Amino acid sequence: MAVSEKARHLSFNRQRYEMMRKFEAFRKAKCLRTLAALPLTTFSTYFISSKVLDDLLKEMKYARSVNLQKNQNIKELTLKWSSDFGESRNKMNETLVLEWLQPHRNLEKLTIAFYGGPNFPSWIKDPSFPLMTHLVLKNCKTCTSLPSLGQLSLLKNLHIEGMSEVRTIDEEFYGGIVQPFPSLELLKFKNMPTWEDWFFPDADEEVEPFPFLRELTIRRCSKLGIQLPDCLPSLVKLDIFGCPNLKVPFSGFASLCELSLEECKGLVFRSGVDNCLETLAIGRCHWLVTLEEQMLPCKLKILKIQDCANLEKLPNGLRSLISLQELKLERCPKLVSFPEAALSPLLRSVERAACNTPNA
């Protein structure tokens, strides 16, 4: 199979060229822009030889010739490596490759996935990306720290997932400015099993991070043992799952409307739950024995409690929840006290399953 060195657009028809080794011919196409997706097969006898991969890696030494910085029309970029973090991975090569693949400053959305270097390149924290609004760092399992991102002035959505070697998020994360993350609205942390500490500036430091953060998600961060800051004035939605040691000062969330807690035995409920809370979902919190009245603000509209094995009773003050519209109780086997008469007359939906509470 002959492929012209100047070929720009090619497709690979497996039915015509049954031997996958013929795919090696594509390495000669120096100007290739489009290559149609290859049909995948479950047979292990089909593979791309290491020769192709070696040649590609050698060519990446000249990755500067790609020069993404000149491609000003690229608005969204995904840089994704293999999900196999075996011994064949070369951390130094991957670090150099990512450093050379710096995009143009017009970039708006960036995803880096399965990157195998020990740290991120200098350009990712460069404030010269004035238009970047979305950033995803996913399954970069050998990185030990997060880059400085606080100075990305238009960043609205930040998703950090699978960073299994990150133990601390320190002051470097904020970028050394007075108001880091000035536009951030959505922040997600997922699957970070060794993450233990999250630094927040003290109030007297005159640093105000996340002034417009609306949604915060922290899931499967089992070692995180800090107390969330009480200075998130714009926070509307908080989702916490699988964080048994995390503490939440509810009194600090003046705008919180939706709260979801699951597998969070170390949470501390305080009497200062703000009246803005409209939806409260609690699941798999086996430490919870009773639901106190101060946990339930009067404007609550939806209350869901699921898989709380030791929950025994609900508060008599449910009737004071004049806005309550939906009550859902599932798999709470010890729940025997259910003040049916104390429910709000405006309640439109009551669901009970696998609980010892009597039916209406």
GROMACS .gro file of N, CA and C in nm, residues 16 40 81 84 131-132 174 188 241 253 256:
model
   33
   16ARG      N    1  -1.091  -0.388   0.276
   16ARG     CA    2  -1.005  -0.394   0.158
   16ARG      C    3  -0.863  -0.429   0.196
   40LEU      N    4  -1.287  -0.104   1.483
   40LEU     CA    5  -1.216  -0.177   1.587
   40LEU      C    6  -1.254  -0.324   1.583
   81TRP      N    7  -0.382   1.102   2.610
   81TRP     CA    8  -0.283   0.996   2.599
   81TRP      C    9  -0.350   0.860   2.622
   84ASP      N   10  -0.323   0.342   2.955
   84ASP     CA   11  -0.233   0.242   3.013
   84ASP      C   12  -0.110   0.313   3.069
  131LEU      N   13  -0.940   3.405   2.694
  131LEU     CA   14  -1.073   3.360   2.654
  131LEU      C   15  -1.110   3.223   2.709
  132MET      N   16  -1.020   3.158   2.781
  132MET     CA   17  -1.047   3.023   2.828
  132MET      C   18  -1.158   3.022   2.932
  174TYR      N   19  -0.382   2.913   4.355
  174TYR     CA   20  -0.455   3.039   4.339
  174TYR      C   21  -0.381   3.142   4.254
  188LYS      N   22  -1.542   2.106   4.007
  188LYS     CA   23  -1.563   1.965   4.037
  188LYS      C   24  -1.431   1.896   4.068
  241PHE      N   25  -1.993   1.342   4.788
  241PHE     CA   26  -2.013   1.197   4.787
  241PHE      C   27  -1.881   1.128   4.823
  253PHE      N   28  -2.297   2.945   5.398
  253PHE     CA   29  -2.345   2.943   5.260
  253PHE      C   30  -2.477   3.018   5.250
  256LEU      N   31  -2.704   2.900   4.943
  256LEU     CA   32  -2.718   2.758   4.912
  256LEU      C   33  -2.864   2.717   4.897
   0.00000   0.00000   0.00000
